[in-house]
PDB file of C-alpha atoms in Angstrom:
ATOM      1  CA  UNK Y   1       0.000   0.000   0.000  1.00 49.00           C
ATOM      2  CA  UNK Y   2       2.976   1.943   0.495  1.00 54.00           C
ATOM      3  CA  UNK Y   3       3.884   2.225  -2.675  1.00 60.00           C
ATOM      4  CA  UNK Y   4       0.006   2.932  -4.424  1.00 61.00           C
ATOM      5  CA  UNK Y   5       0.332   5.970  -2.160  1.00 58.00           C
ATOM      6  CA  UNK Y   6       3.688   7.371  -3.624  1.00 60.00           C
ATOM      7  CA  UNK Y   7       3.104   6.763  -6.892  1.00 60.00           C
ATOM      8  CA  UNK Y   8       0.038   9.193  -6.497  1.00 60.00           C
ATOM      9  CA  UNK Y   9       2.216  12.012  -4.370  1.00 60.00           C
ATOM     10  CA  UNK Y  10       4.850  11.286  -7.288  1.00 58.00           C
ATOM     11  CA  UNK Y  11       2.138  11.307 -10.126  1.00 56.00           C
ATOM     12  CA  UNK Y  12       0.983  14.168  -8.922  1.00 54.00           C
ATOM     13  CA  UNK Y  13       4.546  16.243  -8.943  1.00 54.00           C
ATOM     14  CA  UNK Y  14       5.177  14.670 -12.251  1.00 49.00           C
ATOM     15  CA  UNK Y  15       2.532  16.960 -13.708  1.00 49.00           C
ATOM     16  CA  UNK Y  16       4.053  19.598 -12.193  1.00 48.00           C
ATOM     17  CA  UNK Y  17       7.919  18.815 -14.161  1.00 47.00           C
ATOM     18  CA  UNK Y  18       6.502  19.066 -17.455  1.00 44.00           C
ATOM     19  CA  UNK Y  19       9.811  17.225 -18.942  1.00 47.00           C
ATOM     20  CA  UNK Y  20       9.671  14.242 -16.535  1.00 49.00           C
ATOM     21  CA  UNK Y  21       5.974  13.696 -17.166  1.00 46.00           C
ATOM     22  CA  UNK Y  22       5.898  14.167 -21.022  1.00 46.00           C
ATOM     23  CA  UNK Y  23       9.165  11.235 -21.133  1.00 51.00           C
ATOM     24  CA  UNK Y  24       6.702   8.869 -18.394  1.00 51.00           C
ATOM     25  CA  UNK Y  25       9.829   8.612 -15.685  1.00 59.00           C
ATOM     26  CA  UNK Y  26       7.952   9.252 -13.163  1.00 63.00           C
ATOM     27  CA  UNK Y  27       4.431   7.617 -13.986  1.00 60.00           C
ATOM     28  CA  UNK Y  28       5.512   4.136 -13.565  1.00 68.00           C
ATOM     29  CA  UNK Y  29       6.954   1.784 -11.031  1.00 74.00           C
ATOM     30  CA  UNK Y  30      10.554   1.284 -13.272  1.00 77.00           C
ATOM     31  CA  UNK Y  31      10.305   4.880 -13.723  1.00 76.00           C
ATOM     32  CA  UNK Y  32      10.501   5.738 -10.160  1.00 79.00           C
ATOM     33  CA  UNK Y  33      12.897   3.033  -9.700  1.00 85.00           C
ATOM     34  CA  UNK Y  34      15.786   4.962 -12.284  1.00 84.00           C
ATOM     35  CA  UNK Y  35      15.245   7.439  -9.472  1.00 83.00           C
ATOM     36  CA  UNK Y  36      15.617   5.797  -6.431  1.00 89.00           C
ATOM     37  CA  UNK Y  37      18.116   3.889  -4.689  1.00 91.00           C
ATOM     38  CA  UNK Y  38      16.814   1.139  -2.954  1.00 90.00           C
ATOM     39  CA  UNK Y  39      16.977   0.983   1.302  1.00 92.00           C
ATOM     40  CA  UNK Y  40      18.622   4.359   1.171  1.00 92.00           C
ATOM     41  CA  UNK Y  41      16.065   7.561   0.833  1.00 90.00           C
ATOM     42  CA  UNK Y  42      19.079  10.128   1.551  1.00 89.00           C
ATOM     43  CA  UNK Y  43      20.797   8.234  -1.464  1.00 91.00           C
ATOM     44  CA  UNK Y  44      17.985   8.612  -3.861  1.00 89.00           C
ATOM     45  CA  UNK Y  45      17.666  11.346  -6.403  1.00 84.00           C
ATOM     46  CA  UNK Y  46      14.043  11.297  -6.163  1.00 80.00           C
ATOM     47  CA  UNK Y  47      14.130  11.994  -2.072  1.00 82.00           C
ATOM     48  CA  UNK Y  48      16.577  14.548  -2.202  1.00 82.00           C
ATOM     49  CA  UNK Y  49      15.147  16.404  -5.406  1.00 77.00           C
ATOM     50  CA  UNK Y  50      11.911  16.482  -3.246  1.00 77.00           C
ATOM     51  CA  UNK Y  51      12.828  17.787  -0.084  1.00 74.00           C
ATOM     52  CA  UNK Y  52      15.975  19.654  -1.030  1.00 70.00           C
ATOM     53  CA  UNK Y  53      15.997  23.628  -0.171  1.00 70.00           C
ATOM     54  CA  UNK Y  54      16.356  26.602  -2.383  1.00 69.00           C
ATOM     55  CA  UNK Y  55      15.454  26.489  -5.926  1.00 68.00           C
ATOM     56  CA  UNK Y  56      15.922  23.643  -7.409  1.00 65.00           C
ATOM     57  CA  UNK Y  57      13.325  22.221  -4.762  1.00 67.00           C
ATOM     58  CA  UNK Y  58      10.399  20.273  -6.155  1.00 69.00           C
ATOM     59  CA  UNK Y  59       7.746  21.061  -6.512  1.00 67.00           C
ATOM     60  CA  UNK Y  60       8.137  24.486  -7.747  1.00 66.00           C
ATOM     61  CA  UNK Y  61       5.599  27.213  -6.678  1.00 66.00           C
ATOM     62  CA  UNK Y  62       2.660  27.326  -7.328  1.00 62.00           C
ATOM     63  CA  UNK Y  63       2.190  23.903  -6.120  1.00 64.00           C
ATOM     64  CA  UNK Y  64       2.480  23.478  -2.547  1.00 66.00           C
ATOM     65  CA  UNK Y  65       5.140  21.587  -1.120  1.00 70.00           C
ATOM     66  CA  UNK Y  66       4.720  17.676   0.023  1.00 71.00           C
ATOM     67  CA  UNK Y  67       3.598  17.525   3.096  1.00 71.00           C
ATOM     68  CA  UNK Y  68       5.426  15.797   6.440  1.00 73.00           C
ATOM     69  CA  UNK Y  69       3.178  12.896   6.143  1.00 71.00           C
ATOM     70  CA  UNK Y  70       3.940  12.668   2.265  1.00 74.00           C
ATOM     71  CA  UNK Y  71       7.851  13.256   2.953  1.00 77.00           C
ATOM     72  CA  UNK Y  72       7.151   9.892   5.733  1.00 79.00           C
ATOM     73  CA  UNK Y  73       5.919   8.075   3.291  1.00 78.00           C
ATOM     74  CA  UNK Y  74       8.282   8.328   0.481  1.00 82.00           C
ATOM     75  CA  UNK Y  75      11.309   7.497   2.685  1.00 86.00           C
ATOM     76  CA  UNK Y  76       9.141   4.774   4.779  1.00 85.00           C
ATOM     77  CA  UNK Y  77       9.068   3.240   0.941  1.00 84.00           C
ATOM     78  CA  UNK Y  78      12.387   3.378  -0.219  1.00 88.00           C
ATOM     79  CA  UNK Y  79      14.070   2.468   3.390  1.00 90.00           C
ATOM     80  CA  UNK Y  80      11.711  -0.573   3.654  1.00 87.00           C
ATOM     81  CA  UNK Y  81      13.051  -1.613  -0.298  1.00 89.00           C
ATOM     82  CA  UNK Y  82      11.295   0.341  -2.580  1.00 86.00           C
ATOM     83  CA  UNK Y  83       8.705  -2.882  -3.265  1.00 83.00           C
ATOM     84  CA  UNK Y  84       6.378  -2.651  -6.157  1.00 79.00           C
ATOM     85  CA  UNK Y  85       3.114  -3.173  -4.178  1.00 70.00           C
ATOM     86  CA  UNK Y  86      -0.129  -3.693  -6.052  1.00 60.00           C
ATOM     87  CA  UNK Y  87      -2.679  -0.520  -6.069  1.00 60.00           C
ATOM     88  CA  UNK Y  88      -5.640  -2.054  -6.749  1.00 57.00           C
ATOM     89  CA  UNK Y  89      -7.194  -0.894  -4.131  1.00 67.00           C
ATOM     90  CA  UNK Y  90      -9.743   1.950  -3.783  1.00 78.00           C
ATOM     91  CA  UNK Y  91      -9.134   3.214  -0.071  1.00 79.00           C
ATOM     92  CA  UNK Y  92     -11.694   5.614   0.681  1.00 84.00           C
ATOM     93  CA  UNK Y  93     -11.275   5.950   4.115  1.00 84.00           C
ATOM     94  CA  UNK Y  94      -9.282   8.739   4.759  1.00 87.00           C
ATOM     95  CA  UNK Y  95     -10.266  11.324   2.287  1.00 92.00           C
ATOM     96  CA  UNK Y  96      -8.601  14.462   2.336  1.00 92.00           C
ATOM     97  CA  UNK Y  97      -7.612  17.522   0.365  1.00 93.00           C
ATOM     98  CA  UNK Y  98      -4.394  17.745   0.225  1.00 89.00           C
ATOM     99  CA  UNK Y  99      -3.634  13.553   0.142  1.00 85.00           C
ATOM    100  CA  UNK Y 100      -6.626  12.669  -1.898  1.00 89.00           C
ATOM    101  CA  UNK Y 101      -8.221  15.719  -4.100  1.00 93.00           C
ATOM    102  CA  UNK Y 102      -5.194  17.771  -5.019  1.00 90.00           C
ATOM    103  CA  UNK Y 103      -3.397  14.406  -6.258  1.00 86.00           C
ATOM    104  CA  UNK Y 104      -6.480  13.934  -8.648  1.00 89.00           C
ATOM    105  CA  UNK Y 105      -6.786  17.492  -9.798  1.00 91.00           C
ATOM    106  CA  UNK Y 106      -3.323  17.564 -10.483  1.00 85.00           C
ATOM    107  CA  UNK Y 107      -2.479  14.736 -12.692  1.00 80.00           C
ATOM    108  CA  UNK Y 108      -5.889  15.074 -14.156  1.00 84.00           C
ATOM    109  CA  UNK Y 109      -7.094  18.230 -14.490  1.00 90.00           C
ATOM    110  CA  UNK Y 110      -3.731  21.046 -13.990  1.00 85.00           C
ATOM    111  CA  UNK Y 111      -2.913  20.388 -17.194  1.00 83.00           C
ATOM    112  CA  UNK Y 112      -5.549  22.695 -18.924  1.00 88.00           C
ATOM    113  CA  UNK Y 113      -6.671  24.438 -15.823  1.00 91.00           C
ATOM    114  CA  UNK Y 114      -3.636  26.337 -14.988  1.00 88.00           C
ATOM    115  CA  UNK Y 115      -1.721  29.397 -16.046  1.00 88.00           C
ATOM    116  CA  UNK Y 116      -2.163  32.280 -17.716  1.00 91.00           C
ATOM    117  CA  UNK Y 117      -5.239  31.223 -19.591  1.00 91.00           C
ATOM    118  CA  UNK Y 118      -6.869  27.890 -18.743  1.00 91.00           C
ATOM    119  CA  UNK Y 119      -9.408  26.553 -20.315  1.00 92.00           C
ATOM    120  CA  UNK Y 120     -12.570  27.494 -19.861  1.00 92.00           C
ATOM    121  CA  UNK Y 121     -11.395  30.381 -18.179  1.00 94.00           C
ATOM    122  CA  UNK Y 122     -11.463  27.675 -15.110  1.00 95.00           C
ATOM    123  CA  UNK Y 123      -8.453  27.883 -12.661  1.00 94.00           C
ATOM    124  CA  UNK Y 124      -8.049  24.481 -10.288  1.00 94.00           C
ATOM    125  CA  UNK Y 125      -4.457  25.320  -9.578  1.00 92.00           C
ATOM    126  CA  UNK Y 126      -5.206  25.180  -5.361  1.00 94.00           C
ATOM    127  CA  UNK Y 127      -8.200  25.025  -2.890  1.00 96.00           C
ATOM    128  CA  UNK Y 128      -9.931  28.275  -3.868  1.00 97.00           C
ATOM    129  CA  UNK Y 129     -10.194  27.558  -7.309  1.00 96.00           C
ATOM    130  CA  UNK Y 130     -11.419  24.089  -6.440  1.00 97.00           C
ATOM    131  CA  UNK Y 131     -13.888  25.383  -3.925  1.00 98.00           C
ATOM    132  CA  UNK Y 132     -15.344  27.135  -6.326  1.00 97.00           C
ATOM    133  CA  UNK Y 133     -15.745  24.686  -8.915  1.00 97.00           C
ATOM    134  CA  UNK Y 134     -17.505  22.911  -5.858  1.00 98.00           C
ATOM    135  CA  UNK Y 135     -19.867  25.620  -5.148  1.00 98.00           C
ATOM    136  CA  UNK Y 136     -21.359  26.001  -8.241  1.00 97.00           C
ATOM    137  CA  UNK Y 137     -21.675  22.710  -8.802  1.00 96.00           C
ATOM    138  CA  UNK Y 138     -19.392  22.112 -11.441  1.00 97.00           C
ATOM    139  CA  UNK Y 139     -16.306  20.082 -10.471  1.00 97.00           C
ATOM    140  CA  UNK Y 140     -18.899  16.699  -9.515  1.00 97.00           C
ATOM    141  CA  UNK Y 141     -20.836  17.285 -12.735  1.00 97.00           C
ATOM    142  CA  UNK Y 142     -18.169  17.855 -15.058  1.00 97.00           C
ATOM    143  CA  UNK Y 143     -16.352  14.705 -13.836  1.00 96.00           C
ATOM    144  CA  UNK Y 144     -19.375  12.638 -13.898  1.00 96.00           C
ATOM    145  CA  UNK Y 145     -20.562  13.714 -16.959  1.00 95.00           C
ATOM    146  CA  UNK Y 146     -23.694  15.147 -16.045  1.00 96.00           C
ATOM    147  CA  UNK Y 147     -26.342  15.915 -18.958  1.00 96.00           C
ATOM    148  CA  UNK Y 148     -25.880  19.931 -19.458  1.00 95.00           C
ATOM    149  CA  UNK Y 149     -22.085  19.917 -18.273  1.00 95.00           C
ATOM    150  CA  UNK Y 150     -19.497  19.389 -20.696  1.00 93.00           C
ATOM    151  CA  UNK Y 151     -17.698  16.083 -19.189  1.00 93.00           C
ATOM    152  CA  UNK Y 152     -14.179  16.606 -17.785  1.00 94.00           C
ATOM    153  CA  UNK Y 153     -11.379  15.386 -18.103  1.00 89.00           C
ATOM    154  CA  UNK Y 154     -11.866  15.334 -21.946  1.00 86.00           C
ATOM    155  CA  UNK Y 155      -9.903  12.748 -23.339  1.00 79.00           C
ATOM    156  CA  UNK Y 156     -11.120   9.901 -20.687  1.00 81.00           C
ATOM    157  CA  UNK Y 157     -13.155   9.461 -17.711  1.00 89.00           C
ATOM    158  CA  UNK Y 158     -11.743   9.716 -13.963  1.00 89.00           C
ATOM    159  CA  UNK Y 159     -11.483   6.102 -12.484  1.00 86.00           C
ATOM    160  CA  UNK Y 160     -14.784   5.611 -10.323  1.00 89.00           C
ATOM    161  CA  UNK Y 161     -12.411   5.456  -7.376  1.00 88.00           C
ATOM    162  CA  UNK Y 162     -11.632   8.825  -8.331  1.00 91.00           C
ATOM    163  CA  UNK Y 163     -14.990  10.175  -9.033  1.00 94.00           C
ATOM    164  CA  UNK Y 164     -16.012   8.675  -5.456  1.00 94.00           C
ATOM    165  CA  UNK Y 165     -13.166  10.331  -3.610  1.00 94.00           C
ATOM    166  CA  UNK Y 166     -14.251  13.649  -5.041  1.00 97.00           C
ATOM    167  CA  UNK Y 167     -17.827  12.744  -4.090  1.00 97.00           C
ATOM    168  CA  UNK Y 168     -16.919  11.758  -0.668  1.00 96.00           C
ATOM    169  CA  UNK Y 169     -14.910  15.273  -0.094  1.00 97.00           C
ATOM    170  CA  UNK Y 170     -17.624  17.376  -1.429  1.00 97.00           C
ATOM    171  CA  UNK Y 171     -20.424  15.154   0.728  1.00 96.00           C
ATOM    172  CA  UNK Y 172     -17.724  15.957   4.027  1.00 96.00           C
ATOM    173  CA  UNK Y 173     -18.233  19.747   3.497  1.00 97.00           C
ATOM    174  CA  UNK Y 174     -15.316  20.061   1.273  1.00 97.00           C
ATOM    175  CA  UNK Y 175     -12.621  20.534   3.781  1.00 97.00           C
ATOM    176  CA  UNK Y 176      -9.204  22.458   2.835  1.00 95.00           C
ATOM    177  CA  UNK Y 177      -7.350  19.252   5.112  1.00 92.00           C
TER     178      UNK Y 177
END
């Protein structure tokens, strides 16, 4: 389970380093793995890149940086062996905003819906802009499709563990956790 969660943290940040994501390094397990340097997270590029100071620490702003739990993780992972667990699991249990939605919006959604002009003039770069989306009903229907919404993302359909994650969030008051 260890790893399911860091490849969505990672996932995530790959959208963010346009290069890495558009050459798939850091979308897949032997991806990660050029990266990482197994039983030793101070060893591994990926760790240090990640929680390095300065600028050439990743993510760059405007996404936020991983947080404690996320940094936990990711060396929990590679100290323990860097294993290539299965992720077929849908773990709804803990849903929150910055562990559960902003991974989603990121890898899925960033991609049009950031910068300078984003499409449909729609911004879902952070919480605000997602709040929004939430409040006027849009972010649920676009990614279920809903008759009268155009159905987001475009080119293929969030996982129904996705889709019920968001759900689950926006039923929970939509919490900036």
């Amino acid at each position: 389970m260890i790893f399911c969660r860091l490849l969505l943290i990672v996932r995530w940040q790959a959208a963010t380093v346009a290069q890495e994501a558009r050459r798939g390094r850091l979308t897949s397990y032997s991806g990660i793995m050029s990266y990482v340097r197994s039983g030793s997270a101070s060893s591994s590029k990926l760790y240090t890149v990640l929680f390095k100071s300065g600028e050439d620490k990743m993510p760059r702003p405007p996404v936020p940086p991983l947080s404690s739990s996320q940094d936990s993780i990711i060396m929990k992972w590679i100290n323990q062996g860097a294993l290539n667990n299965q992720c077929d699991a849908c773990d709804t249990s803990n849903v929150t905003f910055a562990a559960s939605v902003m991974p989603i919006i990121g890898i899925n959604c960033t991609g049009c819906h950031s910068g300078a002009s984003p499409s449909g003039s729609t911004l879902l770069t952070n919480y605000a802009d997602i709040l929004a989306q939430v409040n006027n009903g849009k972010l649920i229907s676009s990614v279920t499709y809903a008759s009268g919404f155009n159905g987001m993302p475009v080119t293929t359909k969030l996982s129904d563990c996705d889709i019920n994650t968001l759900k689950i969030w926006v039923r929970n008051g939509a919490p900036n956790n």
